[in-house]
Coordinates of C-alpha atoms and ligand atoms in Angstrom, one line a residue:
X1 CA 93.4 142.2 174.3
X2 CA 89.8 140.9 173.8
X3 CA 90.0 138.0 170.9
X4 CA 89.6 138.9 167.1
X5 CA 86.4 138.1 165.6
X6 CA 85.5 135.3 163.3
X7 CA 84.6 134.9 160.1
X8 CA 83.0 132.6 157.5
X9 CA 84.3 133.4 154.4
X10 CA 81.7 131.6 151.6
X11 CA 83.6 131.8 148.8
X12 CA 87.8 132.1 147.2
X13 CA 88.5 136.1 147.5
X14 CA 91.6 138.0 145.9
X15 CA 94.4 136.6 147.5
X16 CA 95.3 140.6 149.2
X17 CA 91.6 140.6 150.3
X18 CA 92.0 137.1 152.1
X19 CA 95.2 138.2 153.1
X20 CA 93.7 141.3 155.2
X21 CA 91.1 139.0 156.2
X22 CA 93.5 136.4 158.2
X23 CA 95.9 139.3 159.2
X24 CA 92.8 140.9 161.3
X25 CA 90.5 138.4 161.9
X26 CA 90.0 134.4 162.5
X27 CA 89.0 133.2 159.1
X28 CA 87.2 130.2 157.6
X29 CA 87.9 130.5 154.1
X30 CA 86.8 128.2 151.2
X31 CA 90.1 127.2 149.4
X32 CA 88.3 124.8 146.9
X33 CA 85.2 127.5 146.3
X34 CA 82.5 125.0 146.9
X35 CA 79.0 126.2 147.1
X36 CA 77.6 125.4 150.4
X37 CA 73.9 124.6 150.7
X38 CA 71.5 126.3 152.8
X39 CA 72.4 123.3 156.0
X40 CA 76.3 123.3 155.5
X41 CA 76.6 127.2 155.5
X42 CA 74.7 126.7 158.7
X43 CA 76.2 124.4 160.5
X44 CA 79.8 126.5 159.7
X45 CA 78.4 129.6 161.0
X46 CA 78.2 128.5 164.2
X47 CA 81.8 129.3 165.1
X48 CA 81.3 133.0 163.1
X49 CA 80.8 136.2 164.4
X50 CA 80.0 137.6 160.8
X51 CA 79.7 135.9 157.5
X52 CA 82.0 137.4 154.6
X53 CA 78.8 136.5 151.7
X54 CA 78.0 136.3 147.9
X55 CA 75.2 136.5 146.0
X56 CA 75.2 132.5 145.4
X57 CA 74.3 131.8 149.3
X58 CA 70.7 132.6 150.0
X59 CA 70.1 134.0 153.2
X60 CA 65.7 133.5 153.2
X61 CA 64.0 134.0 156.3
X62 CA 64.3 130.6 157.2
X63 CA 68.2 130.4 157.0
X64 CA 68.3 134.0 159.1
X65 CA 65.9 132.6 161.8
X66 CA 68.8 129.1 162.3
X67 CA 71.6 131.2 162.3
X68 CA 73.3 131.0 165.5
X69 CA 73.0 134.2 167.8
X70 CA 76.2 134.9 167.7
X71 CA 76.4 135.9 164.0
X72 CA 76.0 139.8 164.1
X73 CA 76.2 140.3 160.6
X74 CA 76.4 139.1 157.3
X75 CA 79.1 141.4 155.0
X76 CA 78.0 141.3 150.9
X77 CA 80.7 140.7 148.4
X78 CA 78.4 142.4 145.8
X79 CA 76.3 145.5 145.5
X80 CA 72.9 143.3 145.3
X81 CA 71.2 141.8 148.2
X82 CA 68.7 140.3 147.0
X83 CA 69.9 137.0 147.9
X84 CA 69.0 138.5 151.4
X85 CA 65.5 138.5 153.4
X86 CA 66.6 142.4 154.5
X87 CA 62.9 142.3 156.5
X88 CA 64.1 138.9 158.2
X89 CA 67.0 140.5 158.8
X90 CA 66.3 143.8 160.4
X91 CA 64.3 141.7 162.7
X92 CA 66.7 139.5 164.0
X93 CA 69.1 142.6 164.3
X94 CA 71.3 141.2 162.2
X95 CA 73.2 143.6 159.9
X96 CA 73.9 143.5 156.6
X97 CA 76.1 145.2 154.2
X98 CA 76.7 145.7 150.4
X99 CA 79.7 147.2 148.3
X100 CA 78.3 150.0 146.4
X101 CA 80.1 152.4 144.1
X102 CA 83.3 149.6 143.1
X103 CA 81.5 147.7 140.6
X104 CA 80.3 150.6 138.5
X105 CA 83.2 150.7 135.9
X106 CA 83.5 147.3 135.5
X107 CA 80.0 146.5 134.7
X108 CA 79.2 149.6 132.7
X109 CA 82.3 148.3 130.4
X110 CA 79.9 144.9 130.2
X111 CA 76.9 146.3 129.6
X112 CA 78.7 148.8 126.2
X113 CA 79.9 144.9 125.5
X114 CA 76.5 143.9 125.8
X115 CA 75.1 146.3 123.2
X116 CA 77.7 146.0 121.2
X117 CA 77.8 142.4 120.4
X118 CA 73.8 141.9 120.7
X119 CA 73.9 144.7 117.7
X120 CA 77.2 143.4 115.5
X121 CA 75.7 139.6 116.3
X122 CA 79.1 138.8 118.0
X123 CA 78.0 135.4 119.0
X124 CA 77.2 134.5 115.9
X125 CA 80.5 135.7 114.2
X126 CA 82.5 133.5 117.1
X127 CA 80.6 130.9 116.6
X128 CA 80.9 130.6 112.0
X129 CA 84.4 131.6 112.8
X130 CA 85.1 128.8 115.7
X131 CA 83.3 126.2 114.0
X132 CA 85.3 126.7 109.9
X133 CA 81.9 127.5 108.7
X134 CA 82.5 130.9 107.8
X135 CA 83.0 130.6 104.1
X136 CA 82.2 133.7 102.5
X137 CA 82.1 137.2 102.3
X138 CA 79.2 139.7 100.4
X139 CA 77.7 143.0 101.1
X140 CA 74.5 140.7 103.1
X141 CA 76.8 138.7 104.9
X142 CA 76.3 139.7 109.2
X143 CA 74.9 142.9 108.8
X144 CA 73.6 144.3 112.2
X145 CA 72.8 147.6 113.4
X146 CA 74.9 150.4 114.8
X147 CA 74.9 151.7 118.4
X148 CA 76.2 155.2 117.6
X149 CA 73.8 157.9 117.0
X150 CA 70.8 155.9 119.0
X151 CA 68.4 156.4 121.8
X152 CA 69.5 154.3 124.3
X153 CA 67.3 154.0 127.5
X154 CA 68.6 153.2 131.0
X155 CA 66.3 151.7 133.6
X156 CA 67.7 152.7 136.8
X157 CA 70.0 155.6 136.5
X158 CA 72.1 154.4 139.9
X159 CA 76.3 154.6 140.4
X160 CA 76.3 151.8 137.5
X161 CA 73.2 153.4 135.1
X162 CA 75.5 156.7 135.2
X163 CA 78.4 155.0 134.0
X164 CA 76.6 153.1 131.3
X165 CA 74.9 156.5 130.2
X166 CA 78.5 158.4 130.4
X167 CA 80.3 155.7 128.4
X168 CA 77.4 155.4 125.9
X169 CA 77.5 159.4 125.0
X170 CA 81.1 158.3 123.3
X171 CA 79.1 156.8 120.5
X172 CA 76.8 159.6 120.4
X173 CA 74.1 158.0 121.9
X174 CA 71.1 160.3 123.2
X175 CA 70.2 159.2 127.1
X176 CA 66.7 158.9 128.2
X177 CA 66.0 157.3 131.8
X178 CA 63.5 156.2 134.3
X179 CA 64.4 156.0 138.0
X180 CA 62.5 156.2 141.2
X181 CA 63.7 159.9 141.5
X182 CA 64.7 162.1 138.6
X183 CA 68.5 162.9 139.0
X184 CA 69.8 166.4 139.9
X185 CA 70.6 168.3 136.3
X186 CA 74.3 167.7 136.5
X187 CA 74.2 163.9 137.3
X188 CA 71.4 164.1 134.7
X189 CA 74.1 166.0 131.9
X190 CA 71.5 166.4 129.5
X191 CA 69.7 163.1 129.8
X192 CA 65.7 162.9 129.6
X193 CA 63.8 161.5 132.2
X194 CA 60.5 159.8 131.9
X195 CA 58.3 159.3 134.7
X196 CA 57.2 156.0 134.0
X197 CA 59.0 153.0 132.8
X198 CA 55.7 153.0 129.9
X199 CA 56.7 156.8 129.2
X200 CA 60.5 155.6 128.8
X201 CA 60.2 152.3 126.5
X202 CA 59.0 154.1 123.1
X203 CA 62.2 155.7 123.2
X204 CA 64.6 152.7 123.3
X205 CA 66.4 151.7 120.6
X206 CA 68.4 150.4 123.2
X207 CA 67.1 149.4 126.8
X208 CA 69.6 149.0 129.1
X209 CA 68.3 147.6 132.7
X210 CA 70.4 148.5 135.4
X211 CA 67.5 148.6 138.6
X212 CA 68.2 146.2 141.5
X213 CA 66.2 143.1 141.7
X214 CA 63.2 144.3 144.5
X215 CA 59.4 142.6 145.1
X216 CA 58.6 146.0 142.9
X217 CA 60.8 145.2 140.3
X218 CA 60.3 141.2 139.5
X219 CA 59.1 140.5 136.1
X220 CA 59.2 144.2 135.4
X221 CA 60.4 144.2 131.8
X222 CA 57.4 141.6 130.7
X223 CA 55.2 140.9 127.9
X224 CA 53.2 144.3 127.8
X225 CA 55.9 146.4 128.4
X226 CA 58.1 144.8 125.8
X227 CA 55.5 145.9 123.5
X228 CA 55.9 149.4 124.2
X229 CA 59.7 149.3 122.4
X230 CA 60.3 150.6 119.0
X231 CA 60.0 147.5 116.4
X232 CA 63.9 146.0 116.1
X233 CA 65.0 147.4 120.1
X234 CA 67.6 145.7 121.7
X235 CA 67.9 144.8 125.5
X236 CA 70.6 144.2 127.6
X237 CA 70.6 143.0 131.4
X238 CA 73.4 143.5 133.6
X239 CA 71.0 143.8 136.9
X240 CA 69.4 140.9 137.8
X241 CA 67.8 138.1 135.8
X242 CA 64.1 138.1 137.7
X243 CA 63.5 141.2 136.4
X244 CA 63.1 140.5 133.2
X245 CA 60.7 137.9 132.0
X246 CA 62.6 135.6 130.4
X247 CA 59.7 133.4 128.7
X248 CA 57.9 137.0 127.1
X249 CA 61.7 138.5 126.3
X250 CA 62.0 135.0 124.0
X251 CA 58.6 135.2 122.6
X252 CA 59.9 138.5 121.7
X253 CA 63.4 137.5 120.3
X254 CA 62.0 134.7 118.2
X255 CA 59.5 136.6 116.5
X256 CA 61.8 139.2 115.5
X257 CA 60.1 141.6 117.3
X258 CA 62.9 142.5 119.5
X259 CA 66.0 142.9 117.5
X260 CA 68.7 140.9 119.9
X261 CA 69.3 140.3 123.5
X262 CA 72.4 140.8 124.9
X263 CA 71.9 139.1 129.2
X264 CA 74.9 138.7 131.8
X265 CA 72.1 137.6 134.5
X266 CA 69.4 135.5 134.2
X267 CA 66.7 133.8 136.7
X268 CA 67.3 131.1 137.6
X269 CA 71.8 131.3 136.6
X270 CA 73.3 129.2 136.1
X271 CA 70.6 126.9 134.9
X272 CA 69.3 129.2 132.3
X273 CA 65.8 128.1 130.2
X274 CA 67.1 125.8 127.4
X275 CA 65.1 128.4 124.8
X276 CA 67.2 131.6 126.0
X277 CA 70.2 128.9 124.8
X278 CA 68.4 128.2 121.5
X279 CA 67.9 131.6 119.9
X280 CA 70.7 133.0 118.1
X281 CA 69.6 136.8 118.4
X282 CA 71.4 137.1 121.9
X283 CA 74.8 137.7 122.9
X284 CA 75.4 135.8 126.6
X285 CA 77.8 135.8 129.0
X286 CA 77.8 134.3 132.6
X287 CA 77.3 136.9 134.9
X288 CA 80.7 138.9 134.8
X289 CA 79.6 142.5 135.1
X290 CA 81.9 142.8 138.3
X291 CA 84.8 140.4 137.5
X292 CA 87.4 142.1 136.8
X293 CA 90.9 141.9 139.1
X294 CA 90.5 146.0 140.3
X295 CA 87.1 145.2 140.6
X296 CA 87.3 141.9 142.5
X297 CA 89.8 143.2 145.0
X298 CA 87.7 146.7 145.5
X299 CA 84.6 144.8 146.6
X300 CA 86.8 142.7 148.9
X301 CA 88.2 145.6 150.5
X302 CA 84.7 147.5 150.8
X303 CA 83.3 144.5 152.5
X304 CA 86.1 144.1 154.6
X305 CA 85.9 148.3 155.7
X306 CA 82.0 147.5 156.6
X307 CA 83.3 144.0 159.0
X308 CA 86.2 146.5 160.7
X309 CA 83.6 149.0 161.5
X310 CA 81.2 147.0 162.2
X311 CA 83.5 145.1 165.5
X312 CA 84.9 148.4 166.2
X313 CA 81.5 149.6 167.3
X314 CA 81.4 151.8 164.1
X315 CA 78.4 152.1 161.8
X316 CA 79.1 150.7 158.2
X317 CA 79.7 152.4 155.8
X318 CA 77.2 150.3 153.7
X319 CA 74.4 149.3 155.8
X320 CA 71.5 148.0 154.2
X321 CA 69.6 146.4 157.1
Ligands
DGY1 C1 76.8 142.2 142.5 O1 77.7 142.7 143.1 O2 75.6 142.3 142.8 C2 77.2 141.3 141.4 O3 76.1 140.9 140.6 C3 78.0 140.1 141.9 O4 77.3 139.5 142.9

């Protein structure tokens, strides 16, 4: 029997997912979930066939050209790969994989939490509560805006835009969207589509961005196109942080123009700018669209179906390069 392959595992999985792992492969896990820099994740692939990854280990060109040859793939534990030179890494011949589909429930639910506590100012209710400054009650006292009966726009009407746009229809909310290609009418169930993301911002009174983070789509949400929203809009990020700018969207915030902010990703996370801290008009949380325990265990799996195929000769499931 030829000898099980082996695998750097960068980061703590779900205990069953690790389990599976060590029952079919030779594993190197990471009990203690340190990060490894670029030179350590390196110098521990050299005993891998395959690297089990997450979106905190960046895989530029320059890592992909010093990994050893014997690394045929590297296996995402998340849906985004944008932690991953994919042009680097189609030349090397070095595959890579994603787990699509999983996450979509989990961080739909965050973005509806998003929009909801950017709109009811839930941070700053926590906060007067937590701290024993809330002291009164009257009729002017935290009044935000409603979610139900609104426009609410979706940027990138994928597996997790679909979800969003599903749950958000149980507050009434009428669905416009811009993606790359205009969804068949029954994924679309009634939804308008706008050919541009300038034809789709006037009609946000909520934006919710849900494309992948691409060359196309850094800085996409910036200065000039947060102009195009209705006075008072509200956006929420559960994508990626570099695809919003994050110095116009608090230009924005501060001046009242935009309403509230409600960000699980940001660009440079965890380090976020000190001013996206400072003003009070957001609702943040640290980039837990995916982390629940169903969730969690579904992406281990999926990345683990995309390593089995992948050294039984199979093509993955979820190729991306
Ligand atoms: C994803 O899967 O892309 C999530 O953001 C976690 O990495």
């Amino acid at each position: 029997m030829s000898e099980r392959a082996a695998i750097l595992v960068t980061r703590k999985l779900p205990e069953a997912v690790e389990a599976r792992l060590k029952r079919d492969y030779r594993v190197h896990l990471n009990p203690e979930d340190v990060l490894y820099p670029a030179r350590k994740l390196l110098a521990l692939s050299r005993n891998a066939d395959a690297i089990l990854a997450c979106h905190t280990e960046h895989f530029d060109a320059e890592v992909i050209a010093q990994l050893p040859e014997r690394v045929r793939a590297i296996a995402n534990f998340s849906v985004g790969v944008d932690h991953v030179d994919l042009e680097a890494a189609r030349a090397r011949g070095l595959i890579v994989t994603n787990t699509p589909d999983v996450l979509a429930d989990a961080t739909a639910e965050v973005a509806i939490l998003l929009m909801l506590g950017a709109a009811r100012r839930a941070s700053e209710g926590e906060r007067l509560v937590r701290s024993g400054e809330w002291n009164s009650w009257s009729p002017a006292f935290m009044v935000g805006t409603q979610m139900t009966g609104k426009r609410l726009g979706i940027l990138g009407m994928g597996r997790v835009g679909q979800v969003t746009a599903r749950r958000a229809r149980g507050f009434d909310m009428r669905i416009h969207y811009h993606n790359r290609q205009r969804l068949p009418a029954e994924l679309e169930a009634g939804a308008t589509f706008h050919e541009s993301v300038e034809d789709l911002l006037p009609h946000c009174d909520f934006l919710a961005v849900h494309c992948p983070s691409t060359p196309e789509t850094q800085d996409l949400i910036n200065a000039k196109r947060l102009a195009l929203l209705p006075d008072g809009a509200i956006l929420v990020n559960v994508a990626r942080g570099n695809v919003v700018d994050e110095h116009a969207l608090i230009t924005a915030l501060a001046s009242g123009r935009l309403r509230a902010a409600g960000l699980d990703v940001y660009k440079n996370e965890p380090d976020i700018l000190p001013a996206l801290r400072a003003v009070t008009n957001t609702f943040l949380l640290p980039h837990i669209g995916s982390a629940t325990r169903e969730t969690r265990d579904a992406m281990g799996f999926r990345a683990l179906d995309n390593l089995d195929a992948i050294f039984s000769g199979a093509e993955p499931g979820d190729r991306v390069a």
